Tab-separated table of C-alpha atoms in Angstrom:
chain	number	residue	atom	x	y	z
A	31	UNK	CA	-93.262	139.894	-16.441
A	32	UNK	CA	-89.990	139.590	-14.980
A	33	UNK	CA	-88.501	138.082	-18.438
A	34	UNK	CA	-90.494	141.233	-20.602
A	35	UNK	CA	-88.343	143.432	-18.209
A	36	UNK	CA	-85.609	142.167	-18.317
A	37	UNK	CA	-85.551	141.919	-22.120
A	38	UNK	CA	-86.710	145.601	-22.245
A	39	UNK	CA	-83.543	146.681	-20.002
A	40	UNK	CA	-81.301	144.487	-23.060
A	41	UNK	CA	-82.846	146.806	-25.817
A	42	UNK	CA	-82.511	149.915	-23.755
A	43	UNK	CA	-78.700	148.954	-23.954
A	44	UNK	CA	-78.662	147.127	-20.463
A	45	UNK	CA	-75.623	144.503	-19.685
A	46	UNK	CA	-76.972	141.294	-17.972
A	47	UNK	CA	-75.215	138.029	-16.616
A	48	UNK	CA	-77.420	134.945	-16.266
A	49	UNK	CA	-76.133	131.804	-14.574
A	50	UNK	CA	-78.297	128.935	-14.734
A	51	UNK	CA	-78.154	124.925	-13.838
A	52	UNK	CA	-79.777	121.705	-14.486
A	53	UNK	CA	-82.753	122.947	-12.771
A	54	UNK	CA	-83.193	126.006	-14.321
A	55	UNK	CA	-86.870	127.350	-13.979
A	56	UNK	CA	-89.005	128.339	-17.087
A	57	UNK	CA	-88.287	132.586	-16.757
A	58	UNK	CA	-84.617	131.992	-17.323
A	59	UNK	CA	-85.312	129.750	-19.950
A	60	UNK	CA	-87.924	132.201	-21.931
A	61	UNK	CA	-84.745	135.086	-21.274
A	62	UNK	CA	-82.514	133.045	-23.061
A	63	UNK	CA	-84.661	132.212	-26.132
A	64	UNK	CA	-85.262	135.929	-26.028
A	65	UNK	CA	-81.495	136.537	-26.730
A	66	UNK	CA	-80.807	133.500	-29.296
A	67	UNK	CA	-80.165	130.702	-27.155
A	68	UNK	CA	-81.776	127.811	-26.036
A	69	UNK	CA	-80.930	125.841	-22.628
A	70	UNK	CA	-81.157	122.336	-22.669
A	71	UNK	CA	-84.474	120.421	-21.431
A	72	UNK	CA	-85.318	120.528	-17.643
A	73	UNK	CA	-82.848	118.243	-15.256
A	74	UNK	CA	-80.296	117.518	-18.254
A	75	UNK	CA	-76.642	118.114	-17.857
A	76	UNK	CA	-73.720	118.386	-19.677
A	77	UNK	CA	-72.134	114.921	-19.331
A	78	UNK	CA	-68.409	114.090	-20.256
A	79	UNK	CA	-67.120	110.211	-19.312
A	80	UNK	CA	-63.484	111.049	-20.751
A	81	UNK	CA	-63.751	114.374	-18.620
A	82	UNK	CA	-64.694	114.507	-15.659
A	83	UNK	CA	-63.068	115.516	-12.398
A	84	UNK	CA	-62.292	112.424	-9.950
A	85	UNK	CA	-61.956	114.526	-7.070
A	86	UNK	CA	-65.515	116.366	-7.337
A	87	UNK	CA	-67.607	114.245	-9.514
A	88	UNK	CA	-70.035	111.713	-7.689
A	89	UNK	CA	-70.433	108.701	-10.293
A	90	UNK	CA	-72.903	110.526	-12.573
A	91	UNK	CA	-70.136	112.010	-14.957
A	92	UNK	CA	-71.518	115.423	-14.561
A	93	UNK	CA	-68.813	117.489	-12.837
A	94	UNK	CA	-66.389	118.271	-15.959
A	95	UNK	CA	-63.024	119.499	-16.500
A	96	UNK	CA	-63.514	122.002	-19.704
A	97	UNK	CA	-59.776	122.151	-21.650
A	98	UNK	CA	-59.026	126.287	-21.630
A	99	UNK	CA	-58.619	125.630	-25.450
A	100	UNK	CA	-62.121	125.571	-26.077
A	101	UNK	CA	-62.846	129.229	-25.005
A	102	UNK	CA	-63.362	131.834	-27.760
A	103	UNK	CA	-60.036	133.554	-29.520
A	104	UNK	CA	-60.729	136.837	-27.899
A	105	UNK	CA	-58.631	137.558	-24.753
A	106	UNK	CA	-60.672	141.023	-24.125
A	107	UNK	CA	-64.040	138.395	-23.479
A	108	UNK	CA	-62.193	135.143	-21.674
A	109	UNK	CA	-59.016	136.281	-20.641
A	110	UNK	CA	-55.766	134.452	-21.792
A	111	UNK	CA	-55.917	130.902	-22.415
A	112	UNK	CA	-52.712	129.620	-20.616
A	113	UNK	CA	-54.825	128.786	-17.511
A	114	UNK	CA	-55.561	125.801	-15.149
A	115	UNK	CA	-58.341	123.154	-16.437
A	116	UNK	CA	-61.772	124.792	-15.847
A	117	UNK	CA	-64.287	122.967	-13.580
A	118	UNK	CA	-68.309	122.761	-14.961
A	119	UNK	CA	-71.255	121.265	-13.785
A	120	UNK	CA	-74.128	122.495	-15.090
A	121	UNK	CA	-76.266	122.063	-18.373
A	122	UNK	CA	-75.621	122.449	-22.233
A	123	UNK	CA	-76.586	125.674	-23.833
A	124	UNK	CA	-77.629	125.398	-27.927
A	125	UNK	CA	-76.649	128.324	-30.274
A	126	UNK	CA	-78.100	129.359	-33.654
A	127	UNK	CA	-74.378	129.313	-34.953
A	128	UNK	CA	-75.566	131.479	-37.792
A	129	UNK	CA	-76.590	134.843	-35.741
A	130	UNK	CA	-73.395	136.911	-35.747
A	131	UNK	CA	-74.483	138.473	-32.782
A	132	UNK	CA	-73.998	134.925	-30.660
A	133	UNK	CA	-70.689	134.215	-29.205
A	134	UNK	CA	-69.948	130.503	-27.584
A	135	UNK	CA	-67.281	131.720	-25.170
A	136	UNK	CA	-66.695	128.620	-24.152
A	137	UNK	CA	-67.711	124.672	-25.636
A	138	UNK	CA	-67.118	121.207	-24.135
A	139	UNK	CA	-65.048	118.590	-25.605
A	140	UNK	CA	-65.774	116.559	-28.988
A	141	UNK	CA	-66.489	113.530	-26.044
A	142	UNK	CA	-69.236	115.611	-24.348
A	143	UNK	CA	-73.057	115.467	-24.225
A	144	UNK	CA	-76.329	116.814	-22.283
A	145	UNK	CA	-78.775	114.577	-21.649
A	146	UNK	CA	-80.787	113.466	-18.157
A	147	UNK	CA	-77.927	111.698	-16.151
A	148	UNK	CA	-79.752	108.619	-14.924
A	149	UNK	CA	-82.279	108.368	-17.873
A	150	UNK	CA	-81.656	105.758	-20.415
A	151	UNK	CA	-80.703	107.367	-23.679
A	152	UNK	CA	-83.554	106.466	-26.109
A	153	UNK	CA	-83.339	109.584	-28.483
A	154	UNK	CA	-80.386	111.724	-29.807
A	155	UNK	CA	-79.206	114.080	-27.649
A	156	UNK	CA	-80.309	118.021	-28.180
A	157	UNK	CA	-76.298	119.205	-27.763
A	158	UNK	CA	-73.526	117.026	-28.333
A	159	UNK	CA	-69.732	117.380	-28.449
A	160	UNK	CA	-68.149	120.759	-29.165
A	161	UNK	CA	-71.750	121.841	-30.216
A	162	UNK	CA	-72.728	121.785	-26.285
A	163	UNK	CA	-71.966	125.653	-25.190
A	164	UNK	CA	-71.292	125.856	-21.823
A	165	UNK	CA	-71.100	129.861	-21.641
A	166	UNK	CA	-72.389	131.515	-24.740
A	167	UNK	CA	-72.719	135.559	-24.937
A	168	UNK	CA	-74.365	137.735	-26.994
A	169	UNK	CA	-73.355	141.045	-28.108
A	170	UNK	CA	-76.775	142.839	-29.338
A	171	UNK	CA	-76.642	145.726	-31.856
A	172	UNK	CA	-76.846	148.248	-29.384
A	173	UNK	CA	-74.235	146.990	-27.693
A	174	UNK	CA	-76.106	145.694	-24.885
A	175	UNK	CA	-73.976	142.555	-23.706
A	176	UNK	CA	-75.605	139.157	-22.265
A	177	UNK	CA	-73.842	136.518	-20.908
A	178	UNK	CA	-75.436	133.300	-20.591
A	179	UNK	CA	-73.991	130.455	-18.258
A	180	UNK	CA	-75.372	126.653	-18.037
A	181	UNK	CA	-73.901	126.595	-14.392
A	182	UNK	CA	-74.081	128.707	-11.493
A	183	UNK	CA	-71.576	126.217	-9.806
A	184	UNK	CA	-68.827	127.349	-12.412
A	185	UNK	CA	-69.138	131.039	-10.500
A	186	UNK	CA	-68.700	129.363	-6.706
A	187	UNK	CA	-66.232	129.436	-4.662
A	188	UNK	CA	-66.198	125.715	-4.341
A	189	UNK	CA	-65.431	125.637	-8.359
A	190	UNK	CA	-62.854	128.278	-7.851
A	191	UNK	CA	-60.987	126.839	-5.263
A	192	UNK	CA	-60.929	123.458	-5.946
A	193	UNK	CA	-58.377	120.832	-6.943
A	194	UNK	CA	-58.597	119.697	-10.053
A	195	UNK	CA	-57.843	116.081	-11.388
A	196	UNK	CA	-59.274	114.798	-14.968
A	197	UNK	CA	-59.936	111.032	-15.183
A	198	UNK	CA	-57.168	109.236	-16.430
A	199	UNK	CA	-54.665	112.568	-15.710
A	200	UNK	CA	-51.953	111.821	-12.754
A	201	UNK	CA	-51.384	115.704	-12.250
A	202	UNK	CA	-53.543	117.431	-9.731
A	203	UNK	CA	-53.999	121.023	-10.038
A	204	UNK	CA	-54.034	122.984	-6.919
A	205	UNK	CA	-56.775	125.430	-8.325
A	206	UNK	CA	-59.178	125.469	-11.237
A	207	UNK	CA	-58.510	128.419	-13.722
A	208	UNK	CA	-62.242	129.416	-13.304
A	209	UNK	CA	-61.516	133.097	-11.685
A	210	UNK	CA	-59.379	133.970	-14.327
A	211	UNK	CA	-62.612	133.127	-16.937
A	212	UNK	CA	-64.775	134.754	-14.334
A	213	UNK	CA	-62.958	137.934	-13.928
A	214	UNK	CA	-62.393	138.668	-17.604
A	215	UNK	CA	-66.472	137.741	-18.347
A	216	UNK	CA	-67.715	139.712	-15.805
A	217	UNK	CA	-65.493	143.019	-16.570
A	218	UNK	CA	-66.607	142.647	-20.312
A	219	UNK	CA	-70.208	141.692	-19.959
A	220	UNK	CA	-70.841	144.892	-17.360
A	221	UNK	CA	-68.627	147.137	-19.724
A	222	UNK	CA	-65.542	147.452	-17.849
A	223	UNK	CA	-63.548	146.310	-20.900
A	224	UNK	CA	-64.219	145.833	-24.546
A	225	UNK	CA	-65.263	149.670	-25.156
A	226	UNK	CA	-64.280	151.839	-28.115
A	227	UNK	CA	-65.473	155.078	-29.283
A	228	UNK	CA	-64.892	157.458	-31.416
A	229	UNK	CA	-62.927	160.940	-29.876
A	230	UNK	CA	-62.756	163.316	-32.863
A	231	UNK	CA	-62.739	162.953	-36.774
A	232	UNK	CA	-60.858	165.507	-39.092
A	233	UNK	CA	-60.923	165.883	-42.831
A	234	UNK	CA	-59.280	168.259	-45.036
A	235	UNK	CA	-57.294	169.381	-48.420
A	236	UNK	CA	-53.956	167.888	-47.851
A	237	UNK	CA	-51.765	171.257	-47.307
A	238	UNK	CA	-54.316	172.704	-45.445
A	239	UNK	CA	-55.871	172.297	-41.636
A	240	UNK	CA	-59.759	173.139	-41.808
A	241	UNK	CA	-62.162	171.337	-43.944
A	242	UNK	CA	-63.682	173.260	-47.045
A	243	UNK	CA	-67.079	173.586	-47.695
A	244	UNK	CA	-66.976	171.292	-50.399
A	245	UNK	CA	-64.502	169.871	-52.306
A	246	UNK	CA	-63.035	169.911	-56.005
A	247	UNK	CA	-62.771	166.242	-57.636
A	248	UNK	CA	-59.504	164.763	-58.052
A	249	UNK	CA	-58.449	166.645	-55.256
A	250	UNK	CA	-56.045	165.390	-52.434
A	251	UNK	CA	-57.656	164.616	-49.167
A	252	UNK	CA	-56.515	163.601	-45.756
A	253	UNK	CA	-58.698	162.063	-43.116
A	254	UNK	CA	-57.892	161.082	-39.539
A	255	UNK	CA	-60.151	159.766	-36.805
A	256	UNK	CA	-59.406	159.495	-33.313
A	257	UNK	CA	-60.320	156.128	-31.416
A	258	UNK	CA	-60.317	155.572	-27.558
A	259	UNK	CA	-60.198	152.291	-25.379
A	260	UNK	CA	-61.454	151.839	-22.124
A	261	UNK	CA	-58.926	150.327	-19.953
A	262	UNK	CA	-59.207	150.138	-15.968
A	263	UNK	CA	-61.557	152.896	-16.104
A	264	UNK	CA	-59.915	155.362	-18.012
A	265	UNK	CA	-60.257	155.957	-21.510
A	266	UNK	CA	-56.457	155.560	-23.350
A	267	UNK	CA	-55.274	155.880	-27.249
A	268	UNK	CA	-56.470	152.708	-29.184
A	269	UNK	CA	-53.886	150.490	-31.336
A	270	UNK	CA	-54.726	148.312	-33.626
A	271	UNK	CA	-53.681	147.923	-37.165
A	272	UNK	CA	-57.155	146.629	-39.139
A	273	UNK	CA	-59.217	149.767	-38.999
A	274	UNK	CA	-60.561	150.613	-42.383
A	275	UNK	CA	-62.116	153.558	-44.061
A	276	UNK	CA	-64.414	153.418	-46.835
A	277	UNK	CA	-65.339	156.841	-49.060
A	278	UNK	CA	-69.107	155.838	-50.189
A	279	UNK	CA	-71.041	157.572	-52.215
A	280	UNK	CA	-73.959	154.864	-52.927
A	281	UNK	CA	-70.554	151.807	-53.422
A	282	UNK	CA	-67.698	152.398	-51.750
A	283	UNK	CA	-65.286	154.333	-54.224
A	284	UNK	CA	-62.199	154.173	-51.904
A	285	UNK	CA	-61.450	151.485	-49.635
A	286	UNK	CA	-58.111	151.888	-47.466
A	287	UNK	CA	-56.686	150.705	-44.372
A	288	UNK	CA	-55.993	153.413	-42.114
A	289	UNK	CA	-52.561	154.199	-40.572
A	290	UNK	CA	-51.771	154.767	-37.006
A	291	UNK	CA	-49.745	158.098	-36.845
A	292	UNK	CA	-49.835	157.680	-32.976
A	293	UNK	CA	-52.409	158.583	-30.043
A	294	UNK	CA	-54.999	156.584	-31.011
A	295	UNK	CA	-54.893	158.727	-34.093
A	296	UNK	CA	-55.458	156.965	-37.803
A	297	UNK	CA	-55.043	158.557	-41.143
A	298	UNK	CA	-55.907	157.977	-44.867
A	299	UNK	CA	-54.901	159.686	-47.622
A	300	UNK	CA	-56.195	159.494	-51.300
A	301	UNK	CA	-57.344	161.721	-54.101
A	302	UNK	CA	-60.729	161.990	-54.262
A	303	UNK	CA	-62.677	160.228	-57.416
A	304	UNK	CA	-63.288	161.863	-60.417
A	305	UNK	CA	-67.294	161.593	-59.881
A	306	UNK	CA	-69.140	164.378	-58.367
A	307	UNK	CA	-71.572	164.377	-55.753
A	308	UNK	CA	-72.148	163.922	-51.997
A	309	UNK	CA	-70.207	161.187	-50.248
A	310	UNK	CA	-69.404	159.753	-46.975
A	311	UNK	CA	-66.185	158.735	-45.058
A	312	UNK	CA	-67.137	155.845	-43.112
A	313	UNK	CA	-65.755	153.600	-40.532
A	314	UNK	CA	-67.366	150.769	-39.824
A	315	UNK	CA	-64.937	148.548	-37.406
A	316	UNK	CA	-66.312	145.323	-35.907
A	317	UNK	CA	-64.439	143.279	-34.283
A	318	UNK	CA	-65.246	139.835	-31.717
A	319	UNK	CA	-64.860	141.465	-28.058
A	320	UNK	CA	-65.079	145.029	-28.363
A	321	UNK	CA	-68.475	147.651	-29.454
A	322	UNK	CA	-69.422	148.314	-32.298
A	323	UNK	CA	-67.557	151.416	-33.967
A	324	UNK	CA	-69.209	153.345	-36.512
A	325	UNK	CA	-68.952	156.840	-37.985
A	326	UNK	CA	-69.811	158.691	-40.837
A	327	UNK	CA	-69.187	162.124	-41.898
A	328	UNK	CA	-70.914	163.787	-45.184
A	329	UNK	CA	-69.087	166.025	-47.436
A	330	UNK	CA	-69.633	167.277	-50.910
A	331	UNK	CA	-67.661	167.085	-54.175
A	332	UNK	CA	-68.218	169.691	-57.241
A	333	UNK	CA	-66.917	169.436	-60.587
A	334	UNK	CA	-63.967	171.067	-61.674
A	335	UNK	CA	-65.705	174.170	-63.652
A	336	UNK	CA	-69.038	175.717	-62.133
A	337	UNK	CA	-71.478	177.418	-64.183
């Protein structure tokens, strides 16, 4: 089936952007389920009686004004938050908050809920308040990226170019902030931003330049890793202050924050523990919006006296 083919495409590292609506078909629902999301029932829409757009809404309060403050705290994925209000018309998305791979990119306000607009509310809505996700994302363990929007309208010229006037707010915004978010999210989901990679790894005894065949316990060692980030289509030096190195046998013997020495290079100096065996230099860098960076280098350490 098409859903299986798309799921396989994601498993193979492919990136997918899906925009649904209140009338999303079974295929989109099934695909969402494969990715750890749940799209609300057919014909359900996100409703907010206190945050709808007076200019575009038809009376059912489903053309909602979403606050940019409700965007995920990751400029790499969604761009800056100091933008105009966002226009959204569509259905709500539910996600397993315990799943560390699922990211709620944009949530509704606390006064919103997802339900069939013209139906009497006889049961508790599936999605309520900030638990109502408007746009969700998944970065899989293979770094494949998937973005699900409950609204195709969010991406439309109409939503991008429309004036915005939230109910009970006298301010009229000449244009929504949708274009900013669309640009950032589309670059991220298709791998044009948020990509990091290891360029090189080196280790050696302090005072030397080349890695020895083996180290002796208690020797001072220098470890250097060079990391690059994709920026505007070019690989450039990665800048961060929270990259850590673990020196592992079974458990980490040493855990240290790497020091930036410029040009995307990060360095750590430490003394080898007095326990000989086979060790690994390990960098496991996992941050929201960036691809998972993982590097291991195996080395052996011998005792001071060998017979």
